[in-house]
CSV table of C-alpha atoms in Angstrom, one decimal:
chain,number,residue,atom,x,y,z
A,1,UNK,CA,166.4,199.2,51.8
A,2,UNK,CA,165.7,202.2,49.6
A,3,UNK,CA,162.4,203.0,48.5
A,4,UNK,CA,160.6,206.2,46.8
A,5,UNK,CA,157.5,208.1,47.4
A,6,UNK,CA,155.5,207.7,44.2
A,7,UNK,CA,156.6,211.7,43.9
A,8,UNK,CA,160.2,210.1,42.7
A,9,UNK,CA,161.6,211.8,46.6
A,10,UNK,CA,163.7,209.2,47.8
A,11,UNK,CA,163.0,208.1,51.3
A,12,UNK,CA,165.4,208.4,54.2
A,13,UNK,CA,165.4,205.1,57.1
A,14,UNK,CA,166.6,206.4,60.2
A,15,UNK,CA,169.5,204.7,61.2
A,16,UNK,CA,168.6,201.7,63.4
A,17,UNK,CA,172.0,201.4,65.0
A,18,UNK,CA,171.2,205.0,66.8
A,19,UNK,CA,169.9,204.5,70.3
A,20,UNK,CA,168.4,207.9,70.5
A,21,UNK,CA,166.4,207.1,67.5
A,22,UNK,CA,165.2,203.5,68.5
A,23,UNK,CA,163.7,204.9,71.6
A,24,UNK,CA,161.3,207.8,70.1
A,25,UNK,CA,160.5,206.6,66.7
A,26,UNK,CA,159.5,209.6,64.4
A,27,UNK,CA,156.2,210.9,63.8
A,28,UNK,CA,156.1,210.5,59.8
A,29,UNK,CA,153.2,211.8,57.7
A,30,UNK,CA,150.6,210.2,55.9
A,31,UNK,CA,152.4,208.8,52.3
A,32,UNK,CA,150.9,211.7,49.7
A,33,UNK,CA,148.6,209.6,47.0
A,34,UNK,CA,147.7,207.0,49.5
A,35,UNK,CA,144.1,206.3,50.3
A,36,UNK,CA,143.3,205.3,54.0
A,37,UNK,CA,142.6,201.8,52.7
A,38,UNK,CA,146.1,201.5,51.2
A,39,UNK,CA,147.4,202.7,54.2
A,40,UNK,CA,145.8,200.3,56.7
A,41,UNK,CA,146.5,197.6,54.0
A,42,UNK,CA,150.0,198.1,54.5
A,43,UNK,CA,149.6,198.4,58.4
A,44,UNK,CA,147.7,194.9,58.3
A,45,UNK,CA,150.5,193.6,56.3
A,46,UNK,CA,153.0,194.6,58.3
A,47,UNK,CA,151.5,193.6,61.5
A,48,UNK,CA,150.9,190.0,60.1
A,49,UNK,CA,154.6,189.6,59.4
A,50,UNK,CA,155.0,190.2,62.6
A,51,UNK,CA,152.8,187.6,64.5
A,52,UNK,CA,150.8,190.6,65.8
A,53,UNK,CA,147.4,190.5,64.5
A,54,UNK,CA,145.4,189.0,61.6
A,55,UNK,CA,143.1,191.4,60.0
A,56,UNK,CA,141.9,191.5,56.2
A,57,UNK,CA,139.8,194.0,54.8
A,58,UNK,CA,136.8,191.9,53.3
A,59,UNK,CA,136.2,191.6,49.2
A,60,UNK,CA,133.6,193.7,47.0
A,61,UNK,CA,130.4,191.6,47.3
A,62,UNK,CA,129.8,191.1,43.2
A,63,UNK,CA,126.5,190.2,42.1
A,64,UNK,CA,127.9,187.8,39.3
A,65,UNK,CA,125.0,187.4,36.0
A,66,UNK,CA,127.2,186.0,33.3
A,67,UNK,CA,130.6,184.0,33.2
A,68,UNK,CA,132.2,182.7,30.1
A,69,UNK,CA,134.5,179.8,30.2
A,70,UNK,CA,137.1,180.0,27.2
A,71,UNK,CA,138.6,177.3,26.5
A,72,UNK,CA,142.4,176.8,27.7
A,73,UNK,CA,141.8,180.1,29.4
A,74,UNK,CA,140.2,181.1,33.3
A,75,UNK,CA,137.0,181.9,33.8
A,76,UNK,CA,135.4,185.6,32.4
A,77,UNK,CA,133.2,187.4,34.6
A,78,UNK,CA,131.4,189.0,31.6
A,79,UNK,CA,128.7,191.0,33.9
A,80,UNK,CA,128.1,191.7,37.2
A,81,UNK,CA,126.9,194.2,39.6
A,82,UNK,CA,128.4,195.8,42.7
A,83,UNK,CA,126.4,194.6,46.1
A,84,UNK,CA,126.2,196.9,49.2
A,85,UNK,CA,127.8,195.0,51.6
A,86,UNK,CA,126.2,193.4,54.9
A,87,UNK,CA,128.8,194.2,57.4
A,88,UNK,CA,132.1,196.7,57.5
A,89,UNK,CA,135.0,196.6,55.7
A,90,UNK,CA,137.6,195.3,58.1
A,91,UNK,CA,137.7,192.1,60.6
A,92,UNK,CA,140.0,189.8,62.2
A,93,UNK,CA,141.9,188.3,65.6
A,94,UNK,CA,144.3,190.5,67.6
A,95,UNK,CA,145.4,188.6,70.9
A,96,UNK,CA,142.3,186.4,71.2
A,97,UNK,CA,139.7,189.8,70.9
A,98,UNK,CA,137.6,190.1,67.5
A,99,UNK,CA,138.2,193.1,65.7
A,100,UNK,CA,135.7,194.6,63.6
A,101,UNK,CA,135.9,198.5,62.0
A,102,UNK,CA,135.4,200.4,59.1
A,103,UNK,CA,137.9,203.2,57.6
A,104,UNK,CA,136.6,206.7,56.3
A,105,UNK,CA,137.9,209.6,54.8
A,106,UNK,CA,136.4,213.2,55.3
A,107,UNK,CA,137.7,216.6,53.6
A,108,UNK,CA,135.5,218.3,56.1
A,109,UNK,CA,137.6,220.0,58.6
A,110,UNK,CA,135.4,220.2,61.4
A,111,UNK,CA,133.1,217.3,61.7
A,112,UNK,CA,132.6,214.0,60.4
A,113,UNK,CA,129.7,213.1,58.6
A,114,UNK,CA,127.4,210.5,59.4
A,115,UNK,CA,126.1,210.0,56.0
A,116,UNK,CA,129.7,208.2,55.8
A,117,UNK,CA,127.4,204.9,57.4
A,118,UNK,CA,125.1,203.1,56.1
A,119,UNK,CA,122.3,202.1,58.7
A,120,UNK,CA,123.4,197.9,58.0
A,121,UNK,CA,127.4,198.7,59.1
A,122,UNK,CA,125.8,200.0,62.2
A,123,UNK,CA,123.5,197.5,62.8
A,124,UNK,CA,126.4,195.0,61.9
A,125,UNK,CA,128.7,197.0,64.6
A,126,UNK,CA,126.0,196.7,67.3
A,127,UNK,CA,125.4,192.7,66.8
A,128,UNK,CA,129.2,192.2,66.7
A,129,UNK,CA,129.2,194.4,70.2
A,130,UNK,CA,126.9,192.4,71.8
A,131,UNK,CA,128.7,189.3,70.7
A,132,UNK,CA,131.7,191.1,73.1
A,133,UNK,CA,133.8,191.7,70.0
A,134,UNK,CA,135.6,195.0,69.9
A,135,UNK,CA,134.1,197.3,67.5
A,136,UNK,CA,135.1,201.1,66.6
A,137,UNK,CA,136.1,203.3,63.1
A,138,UNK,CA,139.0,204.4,61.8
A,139,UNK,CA,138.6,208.0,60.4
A,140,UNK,CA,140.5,210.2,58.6
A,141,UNK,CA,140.6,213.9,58.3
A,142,UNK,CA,142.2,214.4,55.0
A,143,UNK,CA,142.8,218.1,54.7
A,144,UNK,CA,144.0,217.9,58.3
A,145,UNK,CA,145.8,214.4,57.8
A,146,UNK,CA,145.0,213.6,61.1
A,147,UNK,CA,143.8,209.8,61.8
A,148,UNK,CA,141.6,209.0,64.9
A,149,UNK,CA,140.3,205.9,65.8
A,150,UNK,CA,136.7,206.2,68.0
A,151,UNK,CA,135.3,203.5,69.6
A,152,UNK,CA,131.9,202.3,68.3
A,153,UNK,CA,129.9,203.4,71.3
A,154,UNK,CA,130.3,207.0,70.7
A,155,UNK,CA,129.6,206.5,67.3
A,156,UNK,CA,126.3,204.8,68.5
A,157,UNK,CA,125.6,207.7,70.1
A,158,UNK,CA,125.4,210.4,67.5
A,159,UNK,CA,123.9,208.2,64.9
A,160,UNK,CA,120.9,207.1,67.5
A,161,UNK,CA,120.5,210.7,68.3
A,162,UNK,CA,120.5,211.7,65.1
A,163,UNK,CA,116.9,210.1,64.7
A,164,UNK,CA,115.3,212.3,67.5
A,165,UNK,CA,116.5,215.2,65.0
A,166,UNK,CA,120.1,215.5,66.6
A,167,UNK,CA,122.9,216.9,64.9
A,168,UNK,CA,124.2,214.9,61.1
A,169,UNK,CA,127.9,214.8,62.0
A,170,UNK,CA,130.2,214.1,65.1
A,171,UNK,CA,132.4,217.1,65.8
A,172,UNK,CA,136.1,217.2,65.7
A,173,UNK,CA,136.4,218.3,68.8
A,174,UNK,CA,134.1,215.5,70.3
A,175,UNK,CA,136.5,212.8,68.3
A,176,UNK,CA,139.9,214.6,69.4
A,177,UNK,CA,138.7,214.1,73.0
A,178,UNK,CA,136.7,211.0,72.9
A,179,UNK,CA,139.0,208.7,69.8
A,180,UNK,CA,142.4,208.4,69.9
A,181,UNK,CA,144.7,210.2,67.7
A,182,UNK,CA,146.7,207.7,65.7
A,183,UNK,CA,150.6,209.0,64.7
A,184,UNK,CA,151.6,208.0,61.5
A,185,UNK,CA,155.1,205.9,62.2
A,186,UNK,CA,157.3,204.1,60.2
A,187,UNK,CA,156.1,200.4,60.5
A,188,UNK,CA,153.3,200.2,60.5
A,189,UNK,CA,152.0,203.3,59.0
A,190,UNK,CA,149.2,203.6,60.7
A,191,UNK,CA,149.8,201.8,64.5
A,192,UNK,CA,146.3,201.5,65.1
A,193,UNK,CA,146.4,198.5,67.5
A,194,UNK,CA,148.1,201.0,70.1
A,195,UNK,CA,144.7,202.5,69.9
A,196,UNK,CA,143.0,199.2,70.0
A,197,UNK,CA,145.3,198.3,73.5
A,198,UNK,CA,143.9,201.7,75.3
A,199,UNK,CA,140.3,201.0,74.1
A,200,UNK,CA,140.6,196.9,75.6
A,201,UNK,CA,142.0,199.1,79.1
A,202,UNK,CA,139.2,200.8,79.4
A,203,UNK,CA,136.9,198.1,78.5
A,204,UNK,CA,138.3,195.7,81.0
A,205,UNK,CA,137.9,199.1,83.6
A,206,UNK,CA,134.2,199.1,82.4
A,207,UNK,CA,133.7,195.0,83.5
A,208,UNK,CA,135.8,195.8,86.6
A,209,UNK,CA,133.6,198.5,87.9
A,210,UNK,CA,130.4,196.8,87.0
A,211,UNK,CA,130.9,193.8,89.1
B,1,UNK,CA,104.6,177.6,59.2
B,2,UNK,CA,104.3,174.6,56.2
B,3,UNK,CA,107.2,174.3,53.9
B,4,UNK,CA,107.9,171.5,51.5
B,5,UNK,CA,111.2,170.4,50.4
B,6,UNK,CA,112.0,171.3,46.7
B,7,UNK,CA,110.7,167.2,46.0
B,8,UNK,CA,107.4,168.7,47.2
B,9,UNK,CA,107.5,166.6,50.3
B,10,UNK,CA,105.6,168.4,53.4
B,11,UNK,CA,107.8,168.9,56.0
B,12,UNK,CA,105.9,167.8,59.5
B,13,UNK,CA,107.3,170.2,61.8
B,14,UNK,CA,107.5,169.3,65.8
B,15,UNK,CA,104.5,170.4,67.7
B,16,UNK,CA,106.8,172.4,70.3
B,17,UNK,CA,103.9,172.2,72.9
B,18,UNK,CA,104.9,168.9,73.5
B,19,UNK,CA,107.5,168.5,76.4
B,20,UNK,CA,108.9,165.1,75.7
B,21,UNK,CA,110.0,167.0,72.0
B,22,UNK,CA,111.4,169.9,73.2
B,23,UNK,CA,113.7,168.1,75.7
B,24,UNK,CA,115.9,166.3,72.7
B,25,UNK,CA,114.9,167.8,69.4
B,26,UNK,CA,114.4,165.1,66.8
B,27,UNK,CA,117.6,164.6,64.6
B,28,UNK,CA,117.2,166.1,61.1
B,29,UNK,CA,118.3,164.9,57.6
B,30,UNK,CA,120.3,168.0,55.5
B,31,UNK,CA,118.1,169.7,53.3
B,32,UNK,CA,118.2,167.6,49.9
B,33,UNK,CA,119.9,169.5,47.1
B,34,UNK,CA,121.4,172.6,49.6
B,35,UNK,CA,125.0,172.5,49.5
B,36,UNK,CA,127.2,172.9,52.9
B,37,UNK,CA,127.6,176.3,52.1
B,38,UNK,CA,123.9,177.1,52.1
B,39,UNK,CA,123.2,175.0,55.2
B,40,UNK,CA,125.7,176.9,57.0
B,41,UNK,CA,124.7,180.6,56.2
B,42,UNK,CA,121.0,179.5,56.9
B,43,UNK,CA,122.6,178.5,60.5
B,44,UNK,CA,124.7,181.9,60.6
B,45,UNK,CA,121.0,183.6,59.5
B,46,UNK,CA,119.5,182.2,62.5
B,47,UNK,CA,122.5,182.9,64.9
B,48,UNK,CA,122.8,186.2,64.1
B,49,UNK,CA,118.8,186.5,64.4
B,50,UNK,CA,119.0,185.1,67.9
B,51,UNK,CA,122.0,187.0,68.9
B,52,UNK,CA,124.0,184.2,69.8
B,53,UNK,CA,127.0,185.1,66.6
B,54,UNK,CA,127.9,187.2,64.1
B,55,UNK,CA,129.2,185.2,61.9
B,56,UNK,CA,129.5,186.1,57.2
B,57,UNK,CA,131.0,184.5,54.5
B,58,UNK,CA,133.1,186.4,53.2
B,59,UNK,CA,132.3,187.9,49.1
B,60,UNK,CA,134.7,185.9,46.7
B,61,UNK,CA,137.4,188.0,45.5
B,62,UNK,CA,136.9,189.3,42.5
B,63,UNK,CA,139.6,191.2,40.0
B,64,UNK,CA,137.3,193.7,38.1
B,65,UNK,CA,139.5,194.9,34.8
B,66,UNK,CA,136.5,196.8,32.6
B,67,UNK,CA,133.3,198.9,34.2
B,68,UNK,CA,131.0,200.6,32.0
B,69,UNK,CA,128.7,203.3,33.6
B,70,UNK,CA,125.8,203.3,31.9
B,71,UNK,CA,123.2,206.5,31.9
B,72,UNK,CA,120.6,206.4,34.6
B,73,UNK,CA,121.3,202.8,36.0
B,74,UNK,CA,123.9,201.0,38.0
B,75,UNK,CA,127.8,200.2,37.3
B,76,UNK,CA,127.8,196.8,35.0
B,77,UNK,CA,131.0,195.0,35.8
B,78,UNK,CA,131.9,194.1,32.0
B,79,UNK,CA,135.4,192.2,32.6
B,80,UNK,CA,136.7,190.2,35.8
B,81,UNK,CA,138.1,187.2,36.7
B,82,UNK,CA,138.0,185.1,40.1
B,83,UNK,CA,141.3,185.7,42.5
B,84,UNK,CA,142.2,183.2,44.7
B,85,UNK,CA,141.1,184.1,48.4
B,86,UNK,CA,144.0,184.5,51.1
B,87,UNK,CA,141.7,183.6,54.4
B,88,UNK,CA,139.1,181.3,55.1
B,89,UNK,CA,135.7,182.0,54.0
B,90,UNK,CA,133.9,182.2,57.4
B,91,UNK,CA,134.8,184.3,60.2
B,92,UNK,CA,133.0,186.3,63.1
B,93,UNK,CA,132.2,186.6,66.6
B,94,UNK,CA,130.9,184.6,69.3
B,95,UNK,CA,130.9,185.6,73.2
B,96,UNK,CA,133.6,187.7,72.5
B,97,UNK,CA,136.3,184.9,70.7
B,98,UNK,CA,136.9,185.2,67.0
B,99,UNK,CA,135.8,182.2,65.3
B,100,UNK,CA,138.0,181.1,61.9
B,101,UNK,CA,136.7,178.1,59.6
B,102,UNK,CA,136.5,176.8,56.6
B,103,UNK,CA,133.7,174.5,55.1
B,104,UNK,CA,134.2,171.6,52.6
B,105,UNK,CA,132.5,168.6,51.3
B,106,UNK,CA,133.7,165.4,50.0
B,107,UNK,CA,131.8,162.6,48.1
B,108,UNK,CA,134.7,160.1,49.5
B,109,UNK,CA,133.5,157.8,51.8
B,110,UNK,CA,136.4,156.7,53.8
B,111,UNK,CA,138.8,159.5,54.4
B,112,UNK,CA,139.2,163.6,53.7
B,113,UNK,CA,141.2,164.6,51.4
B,114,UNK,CA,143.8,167.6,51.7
B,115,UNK,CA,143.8,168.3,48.4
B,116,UNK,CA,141.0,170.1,49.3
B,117,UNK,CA,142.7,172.5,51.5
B,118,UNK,CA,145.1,175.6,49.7
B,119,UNK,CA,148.4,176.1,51.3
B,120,UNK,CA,147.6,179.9,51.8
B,121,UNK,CA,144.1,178.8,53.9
B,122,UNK,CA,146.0,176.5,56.0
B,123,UNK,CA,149.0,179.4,56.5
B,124,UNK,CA,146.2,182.2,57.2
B,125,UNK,CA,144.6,179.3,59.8
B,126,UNK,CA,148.4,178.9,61.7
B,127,UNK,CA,148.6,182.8,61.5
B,128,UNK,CA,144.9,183.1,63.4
B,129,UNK,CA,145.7,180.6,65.7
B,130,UNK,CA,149.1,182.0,66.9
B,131,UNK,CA,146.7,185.2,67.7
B,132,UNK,CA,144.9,182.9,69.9
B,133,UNK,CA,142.3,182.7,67.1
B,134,UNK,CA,139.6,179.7,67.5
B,135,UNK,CA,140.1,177.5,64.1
B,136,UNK,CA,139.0,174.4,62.4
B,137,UNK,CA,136.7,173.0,59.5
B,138,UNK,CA,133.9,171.8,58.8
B,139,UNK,CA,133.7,168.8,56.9
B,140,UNK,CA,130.5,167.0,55.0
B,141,UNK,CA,131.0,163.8,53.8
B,142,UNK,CA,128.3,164.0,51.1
B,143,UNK,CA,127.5,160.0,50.8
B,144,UNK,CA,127.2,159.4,54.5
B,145,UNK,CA,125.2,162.8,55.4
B,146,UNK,CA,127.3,163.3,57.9
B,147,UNK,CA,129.1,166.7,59.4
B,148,UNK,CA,131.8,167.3,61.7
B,149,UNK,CA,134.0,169.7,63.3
B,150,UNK,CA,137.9,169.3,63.2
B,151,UNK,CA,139.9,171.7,65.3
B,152,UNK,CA,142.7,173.2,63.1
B,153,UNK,CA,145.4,171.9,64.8
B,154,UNK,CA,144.4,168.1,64.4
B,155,UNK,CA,144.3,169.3,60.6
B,156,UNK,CA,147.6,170.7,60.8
B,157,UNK,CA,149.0,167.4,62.0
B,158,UNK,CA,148.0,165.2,58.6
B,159,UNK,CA,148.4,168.9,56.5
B,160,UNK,CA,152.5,168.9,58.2
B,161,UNK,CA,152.8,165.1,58.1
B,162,UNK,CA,151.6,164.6,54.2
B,163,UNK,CA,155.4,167.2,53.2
B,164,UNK,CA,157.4,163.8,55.1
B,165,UNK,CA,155.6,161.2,52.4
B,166,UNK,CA,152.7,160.8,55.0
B,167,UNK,CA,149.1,160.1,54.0
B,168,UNK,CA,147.5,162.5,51.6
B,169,UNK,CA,144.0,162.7,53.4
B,170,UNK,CA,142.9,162.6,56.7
B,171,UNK,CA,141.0,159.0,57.9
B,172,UNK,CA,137.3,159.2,58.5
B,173,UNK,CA,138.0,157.4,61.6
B,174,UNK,CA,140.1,159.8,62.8
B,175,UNK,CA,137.8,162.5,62.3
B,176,UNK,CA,134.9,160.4,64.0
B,177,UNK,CA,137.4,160.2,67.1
B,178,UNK,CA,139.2,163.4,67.0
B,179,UNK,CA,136.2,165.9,65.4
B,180,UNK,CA,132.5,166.5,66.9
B,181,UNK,CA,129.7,165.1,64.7
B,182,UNK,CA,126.8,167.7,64.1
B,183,UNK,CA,123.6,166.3,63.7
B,184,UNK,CA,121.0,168.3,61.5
B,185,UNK,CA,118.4,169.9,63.5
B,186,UNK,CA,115.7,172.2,62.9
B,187,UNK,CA,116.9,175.7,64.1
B,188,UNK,CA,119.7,175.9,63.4
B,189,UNK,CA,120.3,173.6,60.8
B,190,UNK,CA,123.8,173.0,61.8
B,191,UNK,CA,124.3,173.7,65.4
B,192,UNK,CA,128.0,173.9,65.3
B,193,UNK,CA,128.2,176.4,68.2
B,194,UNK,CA,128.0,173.3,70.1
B,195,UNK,CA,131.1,171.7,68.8
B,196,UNK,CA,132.3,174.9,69.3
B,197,UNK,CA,132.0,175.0,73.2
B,198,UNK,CA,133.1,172.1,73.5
B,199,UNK,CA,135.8,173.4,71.6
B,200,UNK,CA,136.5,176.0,74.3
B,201,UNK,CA,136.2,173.8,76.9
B,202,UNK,CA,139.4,172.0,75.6
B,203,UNK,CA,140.9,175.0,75.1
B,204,UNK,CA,140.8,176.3,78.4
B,205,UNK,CA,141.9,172.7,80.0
B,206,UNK,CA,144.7,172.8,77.8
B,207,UNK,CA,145.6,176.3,79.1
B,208,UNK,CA,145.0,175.3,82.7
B,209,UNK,CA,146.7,172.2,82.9
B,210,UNK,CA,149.8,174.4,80.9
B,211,UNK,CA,149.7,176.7,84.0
């Protein structure tokens, strides 16, 4: 299949008949024009094609005031207000395990903000934590296109501090060594349920050494 | 607390000092004039409040076409129109599985029908469930006040079977026999976690007699 970046640059498959290739698939970069929410769209997509996961990223809540019915025609939303939503962005089933995350995009280059949250999204993570579900944020570095994926513990533990006048943002070099870097690949673009299978290691380590 | 029922009728609450009440709390009648959808995300409210699930409706997806931003106040949505959703409308956590339903009424006495069902719902229900997803419906037959849980895969037998000239809805008997009634209680008002243990129970006799 040939396909174009929106640039008009056509794209180049690697050929799948080469062994070498198949082994090692190549680290591509992020599609140029593509928000992180496209991107993990088309991850999502891909990896429900493929029997591997189903995740969806939620609707806009609308606050809907006035409809009008035409006649012979659908129904007109004719005014209505954007709602802040309840919970994150992103949910769904992966091998029996409940997903939950949000996506964000930073241009800083050395920390992430934590203004990025709102204080119901992490009060939605921590209920959907203690209901055992695996919870964590996908974040993107834009200038650096650089994705990490950081469980929701660690972000727990810069916003709580935070409060007791700790710093606003979590460092780069706290996520590098605490998230997990996520390549971008062919298919999907964005493999984050790699990430996903290191965090449920470690989380099945945790239970082990507890008992 | 006294609250009245929009009739006006004082609800008598239980006294909950009283041992012989507390044992087997007094069946309930559904709220008059709430619809299932209500009645549930009261019961979601009060799970989520006792820590027991997380578990939204999703927003209704909306195609927004025309925003105006006014001066000094909020975005007005001026034209959108109502998409079709591609999931369920409930989904969330509990003890760690993900939880998949949808919630329907019917006014027919005798039977459920599948008209009431979309294909994609039904094709986003198979996709959960091969992801070892925990799926069914709730279903309200209006007239007889009565609600029950339906595991997905006894509503994938009449939704398959309906494509070979088979029966268009889905018997009430069969969902009597097959389905977990819910009575109405007080808190929550529909204690479907219940059904949905015994849910689990099944599922995990299924998978141990498979072994």
């Amino acid at each position: 299949m040939n396909f174009h970046y929106p640039s008009g640059k056509k794209y180049v498959t690697v050929d799948s008949t080469s062994k070498k290739h198949i082994k090692k698939s190549p680290t591509q970069f992020g599609k140029r024009g593509m928000s992180l929410e496209d991107e993990l769209n088309e991850s999502n997509q891909y990896y429900l094609s493929h029997g591997k996961a189903v995740v969806h990223k939620k609707p806009t809540p609308i606050q809907i005031v006035k409809v009008d019915y035409p006649k012979r025609s659908a129904a007109v939303i004719k005014e209505a207000y954007f709602r802040q939503a309840s919970t994150t962005d992103y949910n769904g089933v992966y091998q029996g395990y409940y997903l939950d995350f949000d996506a964000k995009e930073t241009k800083n280059k050395t920390a992430f903000p934590l203004d990025n949250f709102h204080k119901h999204q992490i009060n939605h993570m921590k209920a959907c934590l203690a209901a055992d579900g695996i919870c964590f944020t996908i974040i993107k570095f834009v200038e650096l296109d650089q994705i990490f994926l950081l469980s929701a513990t660690n972000l727990f533990y810069f916003w709580d501090q935070q409060k007791k006048g700790g710093r606003k943002s979590i460092p780069l070099n706290y996520v590098k060594k605490n998230g997990y870097l996520i390549n971008y690949h062919l298919n999907p673009l964005i493999p984050y349920l790699d990430a996903v299978d290191d965090l449920l290691i470690k989380k099945h380590e945790g239970e082990h050494n507890a008992k």
